[in-house]
Coordinates of C-alpha atoms and ligand atoms in Angstrom, one line a residue:
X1 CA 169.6 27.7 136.8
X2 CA 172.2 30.5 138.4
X3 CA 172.7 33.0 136.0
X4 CA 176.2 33.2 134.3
X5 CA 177.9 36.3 135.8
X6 CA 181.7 34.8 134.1
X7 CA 183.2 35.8 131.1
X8 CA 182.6 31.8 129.6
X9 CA 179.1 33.2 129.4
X10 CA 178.1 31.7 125.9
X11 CA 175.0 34.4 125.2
X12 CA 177.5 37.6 126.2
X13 CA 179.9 35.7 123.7
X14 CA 177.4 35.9 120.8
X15 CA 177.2 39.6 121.3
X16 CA 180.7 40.7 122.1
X17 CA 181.7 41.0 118.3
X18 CA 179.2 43.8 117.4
X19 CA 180.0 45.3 120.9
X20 CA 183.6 45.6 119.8
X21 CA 182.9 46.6 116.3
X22 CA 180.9 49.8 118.4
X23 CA 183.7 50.4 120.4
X24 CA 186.2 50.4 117.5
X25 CA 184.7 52.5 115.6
X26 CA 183.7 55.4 118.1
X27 CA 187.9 55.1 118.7
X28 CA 188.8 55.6 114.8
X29 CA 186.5 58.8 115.2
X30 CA 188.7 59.7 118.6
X31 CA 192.1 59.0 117.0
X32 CA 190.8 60.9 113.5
X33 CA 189.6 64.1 115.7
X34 CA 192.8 63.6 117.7
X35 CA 194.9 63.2 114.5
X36 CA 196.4 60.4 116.1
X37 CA 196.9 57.0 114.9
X38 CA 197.2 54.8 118.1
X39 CA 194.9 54.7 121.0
X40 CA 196.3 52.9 124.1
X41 CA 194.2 52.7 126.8
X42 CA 195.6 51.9 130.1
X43 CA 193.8 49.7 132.2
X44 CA 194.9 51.8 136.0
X45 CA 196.6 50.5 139.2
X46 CA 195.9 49.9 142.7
X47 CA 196.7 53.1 144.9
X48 CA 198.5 53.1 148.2
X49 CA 197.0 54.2 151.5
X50 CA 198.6 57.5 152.5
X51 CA 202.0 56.8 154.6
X52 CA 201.2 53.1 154.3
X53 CA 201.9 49.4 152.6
X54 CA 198.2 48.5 152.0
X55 CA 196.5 49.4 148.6
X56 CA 192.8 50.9 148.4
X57 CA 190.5 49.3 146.3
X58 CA 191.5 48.8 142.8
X59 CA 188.7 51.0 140.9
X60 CA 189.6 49.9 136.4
X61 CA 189.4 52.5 133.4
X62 CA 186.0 52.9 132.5
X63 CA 187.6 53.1 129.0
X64 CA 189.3 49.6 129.5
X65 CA 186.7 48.5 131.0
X66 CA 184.5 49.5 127.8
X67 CA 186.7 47.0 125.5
X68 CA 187.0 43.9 127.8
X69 CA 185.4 42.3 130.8
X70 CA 187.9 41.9 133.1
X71 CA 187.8 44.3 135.9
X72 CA 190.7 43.0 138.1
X73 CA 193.4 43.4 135.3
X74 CA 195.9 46.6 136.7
X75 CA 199.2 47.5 134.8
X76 CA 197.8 46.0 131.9
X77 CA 197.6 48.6 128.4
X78 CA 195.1 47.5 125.3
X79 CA 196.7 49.0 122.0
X80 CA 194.7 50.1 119.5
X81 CA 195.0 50.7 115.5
X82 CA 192.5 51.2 113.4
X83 CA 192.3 47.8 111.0
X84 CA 194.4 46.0 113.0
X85 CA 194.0 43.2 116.3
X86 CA 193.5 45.0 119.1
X87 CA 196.8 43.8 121.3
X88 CA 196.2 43.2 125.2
X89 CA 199.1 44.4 127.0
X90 CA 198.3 41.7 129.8
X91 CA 200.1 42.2 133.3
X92 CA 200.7 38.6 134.9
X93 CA 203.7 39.8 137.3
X94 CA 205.5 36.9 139.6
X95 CA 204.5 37.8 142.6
X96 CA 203.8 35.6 145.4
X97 CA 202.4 37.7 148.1
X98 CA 198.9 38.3 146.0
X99 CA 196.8 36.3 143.5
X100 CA 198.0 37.3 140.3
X101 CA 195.4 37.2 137.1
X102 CA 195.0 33.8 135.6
X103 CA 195.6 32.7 131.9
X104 CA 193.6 34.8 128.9
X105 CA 190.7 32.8 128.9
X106 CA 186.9 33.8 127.8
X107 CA 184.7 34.9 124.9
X108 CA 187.2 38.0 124.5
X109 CA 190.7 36.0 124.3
X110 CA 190.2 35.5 119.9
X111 CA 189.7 38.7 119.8
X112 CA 192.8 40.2 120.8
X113 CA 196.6 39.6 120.1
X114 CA 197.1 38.8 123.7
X115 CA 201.0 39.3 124.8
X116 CA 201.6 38.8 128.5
X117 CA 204.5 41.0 130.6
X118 CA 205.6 39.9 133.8
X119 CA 206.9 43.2 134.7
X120 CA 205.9 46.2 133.7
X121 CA 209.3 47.4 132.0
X122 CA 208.3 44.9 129.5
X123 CA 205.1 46.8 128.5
X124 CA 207.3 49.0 126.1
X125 CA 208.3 46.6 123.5
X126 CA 204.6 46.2 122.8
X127 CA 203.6 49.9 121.9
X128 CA 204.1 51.2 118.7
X129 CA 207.7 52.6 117.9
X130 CA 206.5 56.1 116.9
X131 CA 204.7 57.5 120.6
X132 CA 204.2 61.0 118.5
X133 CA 201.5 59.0 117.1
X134 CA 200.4 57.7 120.0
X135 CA 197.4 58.9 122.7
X136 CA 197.0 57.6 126.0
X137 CA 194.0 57.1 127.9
X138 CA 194.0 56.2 131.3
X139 CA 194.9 57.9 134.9
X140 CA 199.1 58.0 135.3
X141 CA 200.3 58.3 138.9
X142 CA 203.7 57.6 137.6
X143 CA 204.7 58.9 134.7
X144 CA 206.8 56.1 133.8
X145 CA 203.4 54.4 133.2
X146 CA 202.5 56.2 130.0
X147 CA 206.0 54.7 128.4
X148 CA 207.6 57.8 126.6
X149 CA 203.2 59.0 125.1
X150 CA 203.0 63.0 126.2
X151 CA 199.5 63.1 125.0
X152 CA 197.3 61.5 127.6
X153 CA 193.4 62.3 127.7
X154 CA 193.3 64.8 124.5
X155 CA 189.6 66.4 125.1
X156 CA 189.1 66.0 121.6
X157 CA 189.1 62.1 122.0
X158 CA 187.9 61.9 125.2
X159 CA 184.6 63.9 124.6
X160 CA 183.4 61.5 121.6
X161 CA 184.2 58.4 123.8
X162 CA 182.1 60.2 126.5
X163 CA 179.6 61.2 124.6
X164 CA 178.7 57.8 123.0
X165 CA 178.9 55.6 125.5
X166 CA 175.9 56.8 126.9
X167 CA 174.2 54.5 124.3
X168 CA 174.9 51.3 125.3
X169 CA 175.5 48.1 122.7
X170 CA 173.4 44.9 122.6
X171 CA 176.3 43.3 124.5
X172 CA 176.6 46.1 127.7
X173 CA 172.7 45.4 127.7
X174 CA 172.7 41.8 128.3
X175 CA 175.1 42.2 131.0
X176 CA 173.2 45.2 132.7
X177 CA 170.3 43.0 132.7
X178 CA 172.2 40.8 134.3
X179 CA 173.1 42.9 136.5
X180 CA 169.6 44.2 137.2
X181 CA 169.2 40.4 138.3
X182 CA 172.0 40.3 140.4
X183 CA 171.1 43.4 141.9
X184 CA 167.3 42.2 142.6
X185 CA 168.5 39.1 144.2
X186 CA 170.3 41.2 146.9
X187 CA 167.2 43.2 147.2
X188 CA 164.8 40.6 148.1
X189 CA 167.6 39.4 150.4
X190 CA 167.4 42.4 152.1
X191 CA 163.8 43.2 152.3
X192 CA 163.4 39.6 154.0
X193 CA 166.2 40.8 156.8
X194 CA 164.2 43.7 157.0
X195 CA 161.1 42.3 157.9
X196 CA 163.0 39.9 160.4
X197 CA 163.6 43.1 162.1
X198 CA 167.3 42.7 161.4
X199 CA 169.8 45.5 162.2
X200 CA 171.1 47.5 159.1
X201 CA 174.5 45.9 159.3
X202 CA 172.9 42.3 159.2
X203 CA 170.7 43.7 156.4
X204 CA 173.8 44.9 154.4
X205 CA 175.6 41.2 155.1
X206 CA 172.6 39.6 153.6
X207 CA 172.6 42.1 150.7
X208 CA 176.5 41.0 150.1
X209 CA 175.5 37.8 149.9
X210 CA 172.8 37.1 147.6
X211 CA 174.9 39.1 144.7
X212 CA 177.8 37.5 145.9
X213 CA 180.1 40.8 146.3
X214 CA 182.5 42.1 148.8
X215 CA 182.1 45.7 149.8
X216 CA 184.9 46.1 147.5
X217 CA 183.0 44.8 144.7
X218 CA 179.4 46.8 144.7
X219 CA 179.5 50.0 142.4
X220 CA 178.8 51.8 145.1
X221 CA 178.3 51.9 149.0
X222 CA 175.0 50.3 150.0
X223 CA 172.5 53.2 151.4
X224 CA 170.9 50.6 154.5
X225 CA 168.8 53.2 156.2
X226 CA 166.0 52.3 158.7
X227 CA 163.9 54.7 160.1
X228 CA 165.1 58.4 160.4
X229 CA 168.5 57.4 158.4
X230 CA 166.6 57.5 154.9
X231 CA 166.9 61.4 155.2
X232 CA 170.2 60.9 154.8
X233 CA 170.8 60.8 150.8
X234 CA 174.2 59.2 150.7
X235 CA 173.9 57.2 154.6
X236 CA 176.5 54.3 154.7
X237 CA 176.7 53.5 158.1
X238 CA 175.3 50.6 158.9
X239 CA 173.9 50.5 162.9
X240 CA 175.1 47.2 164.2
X241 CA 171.6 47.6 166.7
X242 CA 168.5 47.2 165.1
X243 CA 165.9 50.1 166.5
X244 CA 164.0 49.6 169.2
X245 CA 160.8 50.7 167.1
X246 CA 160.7 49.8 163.1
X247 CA 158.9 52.3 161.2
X248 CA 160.5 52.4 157.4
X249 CA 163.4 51.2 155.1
X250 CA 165.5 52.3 152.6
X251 CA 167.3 50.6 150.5
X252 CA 169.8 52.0 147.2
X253 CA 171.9 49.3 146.5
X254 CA 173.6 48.0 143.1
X255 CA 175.4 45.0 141.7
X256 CA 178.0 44.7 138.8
X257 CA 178.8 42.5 136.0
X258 CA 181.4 42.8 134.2
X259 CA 182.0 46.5 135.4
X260 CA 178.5 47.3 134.3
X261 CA 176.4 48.5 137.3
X262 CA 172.7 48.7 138.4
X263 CA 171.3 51.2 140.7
X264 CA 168.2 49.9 142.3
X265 CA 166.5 51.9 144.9
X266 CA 163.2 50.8 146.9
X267 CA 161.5 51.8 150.2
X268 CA 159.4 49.9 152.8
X269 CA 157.0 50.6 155.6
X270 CA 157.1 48.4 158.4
X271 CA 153.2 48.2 158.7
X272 CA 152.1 51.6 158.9
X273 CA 149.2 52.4 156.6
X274 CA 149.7 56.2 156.2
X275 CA 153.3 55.6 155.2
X276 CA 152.5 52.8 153.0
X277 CA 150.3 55.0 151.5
X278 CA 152.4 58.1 150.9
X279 CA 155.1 54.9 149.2
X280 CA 152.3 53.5 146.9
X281 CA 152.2 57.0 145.6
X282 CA 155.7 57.9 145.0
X283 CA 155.9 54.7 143.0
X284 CA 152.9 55.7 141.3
X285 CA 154.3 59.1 140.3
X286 CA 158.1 57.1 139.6
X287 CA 156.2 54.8 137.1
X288 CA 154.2 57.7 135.7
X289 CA 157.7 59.5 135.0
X290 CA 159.6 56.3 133.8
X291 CA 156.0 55.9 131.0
X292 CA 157.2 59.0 129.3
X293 CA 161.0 57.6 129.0
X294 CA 161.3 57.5 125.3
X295 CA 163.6 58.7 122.5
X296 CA 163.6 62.2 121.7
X297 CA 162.6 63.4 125.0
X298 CA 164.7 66.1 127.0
X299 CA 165.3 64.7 130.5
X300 CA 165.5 68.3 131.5
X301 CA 161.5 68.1 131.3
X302 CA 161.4 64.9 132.6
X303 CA 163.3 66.3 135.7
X304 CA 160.7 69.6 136.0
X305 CA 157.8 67.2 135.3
X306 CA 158.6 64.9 138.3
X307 CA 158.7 68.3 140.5
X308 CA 154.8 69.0 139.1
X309 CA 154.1 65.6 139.8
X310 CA 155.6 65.5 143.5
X311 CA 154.1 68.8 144.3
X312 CA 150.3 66.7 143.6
X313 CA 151.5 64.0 145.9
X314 CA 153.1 66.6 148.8
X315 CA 148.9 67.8 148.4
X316 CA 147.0 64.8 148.4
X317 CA 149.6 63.7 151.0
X318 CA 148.7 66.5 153.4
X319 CA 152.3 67.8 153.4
X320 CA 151.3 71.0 151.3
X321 CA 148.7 73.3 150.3
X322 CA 148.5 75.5 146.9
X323 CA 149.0 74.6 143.8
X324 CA 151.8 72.8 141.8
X325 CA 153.6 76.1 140.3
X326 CA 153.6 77.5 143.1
X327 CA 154.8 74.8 145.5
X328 CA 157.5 74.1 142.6
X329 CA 158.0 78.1 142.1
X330 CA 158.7 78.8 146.2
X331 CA 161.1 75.7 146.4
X332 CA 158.4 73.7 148.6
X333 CA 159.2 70.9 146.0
X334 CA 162.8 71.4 146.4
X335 CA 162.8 71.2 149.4
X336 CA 161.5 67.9 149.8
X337 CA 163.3 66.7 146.5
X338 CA 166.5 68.1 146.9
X339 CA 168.5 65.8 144.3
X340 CA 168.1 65.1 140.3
X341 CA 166.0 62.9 139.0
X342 CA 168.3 60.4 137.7
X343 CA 171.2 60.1 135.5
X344 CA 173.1 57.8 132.9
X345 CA 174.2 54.3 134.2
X346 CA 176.8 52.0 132.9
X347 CA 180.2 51.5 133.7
X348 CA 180.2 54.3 136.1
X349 CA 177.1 54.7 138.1
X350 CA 176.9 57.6 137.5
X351 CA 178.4 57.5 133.5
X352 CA 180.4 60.5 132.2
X353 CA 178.9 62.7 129.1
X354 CA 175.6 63.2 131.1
X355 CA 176.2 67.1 130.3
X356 CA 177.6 66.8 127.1
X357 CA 175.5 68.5 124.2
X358 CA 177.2 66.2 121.5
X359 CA 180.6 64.3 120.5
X360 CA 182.4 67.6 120.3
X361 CA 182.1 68.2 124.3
X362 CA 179.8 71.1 124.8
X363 CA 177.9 71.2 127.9
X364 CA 174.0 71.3 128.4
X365 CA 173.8 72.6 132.0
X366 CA 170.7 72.0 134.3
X367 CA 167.7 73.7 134.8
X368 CA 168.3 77.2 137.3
X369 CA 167.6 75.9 140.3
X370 CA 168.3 72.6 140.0
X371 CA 172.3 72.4 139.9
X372 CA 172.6 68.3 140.7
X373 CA 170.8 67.1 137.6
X374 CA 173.3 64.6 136.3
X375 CA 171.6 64.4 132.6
X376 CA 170.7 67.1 131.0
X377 CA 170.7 65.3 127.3
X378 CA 167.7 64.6 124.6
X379 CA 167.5 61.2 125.0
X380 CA 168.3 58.5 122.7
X381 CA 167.7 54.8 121.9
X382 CA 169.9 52.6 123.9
X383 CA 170.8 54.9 126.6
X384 CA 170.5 53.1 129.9
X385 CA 169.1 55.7 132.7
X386 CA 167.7 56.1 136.5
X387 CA 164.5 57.4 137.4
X388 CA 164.4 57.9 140.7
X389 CA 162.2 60.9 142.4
X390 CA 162.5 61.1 146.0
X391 CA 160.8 62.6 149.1
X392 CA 162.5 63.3 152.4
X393 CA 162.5 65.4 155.6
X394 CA 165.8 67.0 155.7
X395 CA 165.3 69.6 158.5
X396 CA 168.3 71.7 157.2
X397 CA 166.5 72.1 153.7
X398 CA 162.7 72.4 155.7
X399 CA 164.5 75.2 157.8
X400 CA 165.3 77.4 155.2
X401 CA 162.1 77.6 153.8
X402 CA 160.6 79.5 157.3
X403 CA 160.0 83.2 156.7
X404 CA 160.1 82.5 153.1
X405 CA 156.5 82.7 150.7
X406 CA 156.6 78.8 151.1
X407 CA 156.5 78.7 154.7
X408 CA 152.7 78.9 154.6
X409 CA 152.2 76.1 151.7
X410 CA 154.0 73.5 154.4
X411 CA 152.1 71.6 156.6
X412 CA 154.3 71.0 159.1
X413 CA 152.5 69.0 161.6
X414 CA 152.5 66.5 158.8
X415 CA 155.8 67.1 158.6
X416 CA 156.4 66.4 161.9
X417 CA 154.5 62.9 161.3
X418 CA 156.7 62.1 158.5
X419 CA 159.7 62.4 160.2
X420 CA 160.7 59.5 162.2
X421 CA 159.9 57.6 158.4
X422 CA 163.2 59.5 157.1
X423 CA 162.2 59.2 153.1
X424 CA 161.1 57.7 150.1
X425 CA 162.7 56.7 146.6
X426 CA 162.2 54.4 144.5
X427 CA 164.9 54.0 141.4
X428 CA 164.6 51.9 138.4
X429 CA 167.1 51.2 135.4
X430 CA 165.5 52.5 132.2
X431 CA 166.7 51.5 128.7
X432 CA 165.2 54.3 126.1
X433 CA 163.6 52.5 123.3
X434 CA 161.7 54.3 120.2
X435 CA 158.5 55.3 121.6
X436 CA 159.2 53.0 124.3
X437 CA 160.9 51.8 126.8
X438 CA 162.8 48.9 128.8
X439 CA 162.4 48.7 132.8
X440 CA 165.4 46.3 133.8
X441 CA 164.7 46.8 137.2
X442 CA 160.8 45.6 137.0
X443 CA 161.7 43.2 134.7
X444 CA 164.3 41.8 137.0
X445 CA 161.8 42.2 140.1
X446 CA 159.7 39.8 137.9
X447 CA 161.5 37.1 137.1
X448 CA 162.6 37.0 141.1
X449 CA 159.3 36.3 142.2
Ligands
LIG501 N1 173.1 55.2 144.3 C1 173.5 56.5 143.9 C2 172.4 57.1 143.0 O1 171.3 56.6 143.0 O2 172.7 57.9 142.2
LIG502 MN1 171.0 56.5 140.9
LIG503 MN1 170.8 54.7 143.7

């Protein structure tokens, strides 16, 4: 049977209680450090192009988007005090030019006093009378929007909303698995328009497809890279002409559910066994790094770990010569593996609070050296997180490293070789469990096949 991506789903139902119950309570401890007594979250609002009459994509509130599943919902304003219904503020305007959200209807509607506005001057007569008491949490383009409340974003709030939702509930679970699914689907989609020696625009169609997205809709911009392109870290730009000769592909490309996103990258060879090998390795080292994923454990290790481990392969591979601390030590490993290691995934792909040393905001930076680590925290059960090591020829970052002490640990005939391959990463989703862990991305992977 499909799986049930709507808001009817009767299993997400089931959990969306506790979910709230989470989310209410991390906002009494907001509104209590804020000394507030209302929370009213705004849910955003389509932005205009520059000089122009057509709107960019409409990107929700992570922090609406944490209470309710409905992602296409702007102008609209949940109000929240503590022991009382949540009211939903919902935007319905008559307006005949778009499509205009339907009637309340899913798992979510008995949980909220639901008033609906066709304009948003009538949003004010649902906020509580005394704004003093009031905090407002959302982006404002127009002032006008926050009704009359001057305290928007107070840090103090902010940071413990942050800071826990980097531990998911059983409910944002269920629908990142599904995710994960959706996600995999697309995958295998593309893989199979790979190997039909498809163009990386066709590739990217077929992707869109088989999760059933619009650009507008993936969490982020497909990476489609064949060949040389997988150097690129963030490439998005789709060749309409397939290459004349195939030799890799890589793919980092996500779904959503509900405004919950997975981040799923894999890599291919198109038949040649010394790049197949060097990919049956970096998978071997990403599973060997997502085995020590487990509560209690500082990612910052994880991250300097995977550097250890890559400098091995960069050996074995012929890439390098010397010894791990060394290649690690003269940026050789760097080099090659220029970005973190992974980060916190959720609402956000990559989720706020990654830094953040606990609720009250302070920062855990990254390891010297390595300044685009996105988490940096000891981590807990629940938190849903990438692994993803990489290894690329960026010529820009190989460059540097001539006249340097590491010059003579590269091997850059092998380099040369490598080359024309572009990169490797592979990325999984990885809940933290007590001496455990959950791979949604394998599990995903093997349910598909
Ligand atoms: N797709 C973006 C990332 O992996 O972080
Ligand atoms: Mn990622
Ligand atoms: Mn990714």
């Amino acid at each position: 049977m499909d799986a049930d991506y709507t808001d009817k789903n009767p299993a997400l139902g089931a959990l969306y209680r506790a979910h709230l119950k989470t989310i209410t309570a991390r906002h009494d401890r907001a509104l209590e450090q804020a000394g507030a007594g209302h929370a009213v979250i705004y849910s955003g609002n389509p932005r205009l192009a520059f000089l122009d009459d057509y709107h960019h994509p409409f990107k929700p509130n992570p922090h609406f988007v944490a209470w309710l599943p409905l992602t296409e919902l702007p102008y609209s304003y949940i109000v929240y005090t503590p022991g009382a219904t949540p009211v939903l503020v919902y935007y319905q305007p008559h307006d005949y030019w778009h499509v205009v959200p339907g009637a309340p209807d899913g798992y979510w509607t008995n949980h909220f006093d639901v008033r609906i506005v066709h304009s948003t001057e009538d949003v004010a007569a649902h906020l509580p009378e005394d704004r003093e008491k009031c905090i407002a949490i959302g982006e404002f383009d127009d002032e006008t929007l926050a009704c009359g409340i001057e305290r928007i974003n107070p840090t103090t709030a902010v940071n413990i909303l942050h800071f826990s939702r980097g531990v998911k509930t059983e409910y944002e679970l269920a629908v990142m698995r599904l995710a994960s699914g959706r996600g995999v689907a697309g995958h295998r989609a593309a893989e199979a328009a790979f190997r039909d020696g498809r163009a990386e625009f066709d590739i990217h169609r077929a992707y869109c497809k088989a999760v059933s997205h619009t650009d507008a809709e993936l969490p982020y911009r497909n990476i489609v890279a064949l060949n040389q392109h997988g150097a690129v870290l963030h490439y998005t730009d789709l060749d309409r002409e397939a290459p004349g000769a195939l030799h890799s592909f890589l793919i980092d490309a996500g779904a959503q559910v509900h405004g919950y996103a997975s981040d799923i990258t894999r890599t291919y060879s198109s038949g040649d066994a010394r790049f197949q090998a060097l990919v049956d390795r970096m998978e071997q080292q990403e599973l060997a790094i997502v085995d020590k994923v487990q509560a209690g454990v500082d990612y910052r290790a994880l991250h300097v770990e995977a550097h250890r481990m890559l400098a091995d392969v960069l050996v074995e591979a012929e890439l390098a010569t010397g010894d791990a601390d060394a290649l690690v030590a003269t940026g050789v490993t760097s080099a090659f593996f220029p970005h973190g290691l992974g980060h916190l995934l959720g609402i956000q792909v990559h989720e706020v609070g990654g830094h953040q040393r606990d609720e009250t905001g302070g920062i855990i930076a990254p390891p010297s050296g390595h300044p685009f680590l996105r988490l940096t925290r000891v981590l807990e059960k629940d938190m849903v997180l990438t692994i993803e090591p990489g290894l690329y020829v960026i010529d820009m970052l190989l460059e540097k490293l001539r006249g340097t002490q590491a010059q003579s640990h590269v091997n850059w005939s092998a380099v040369e070789w490598l080359r024309p391959f572009g990169g490797i990463r592979i990325e999984d989703n990885v809940r933290v469990l007590d001496g455990g862990r959950e791979n949604l991305t394998r599990d995903a992977f093997a349910a598909a096949s």
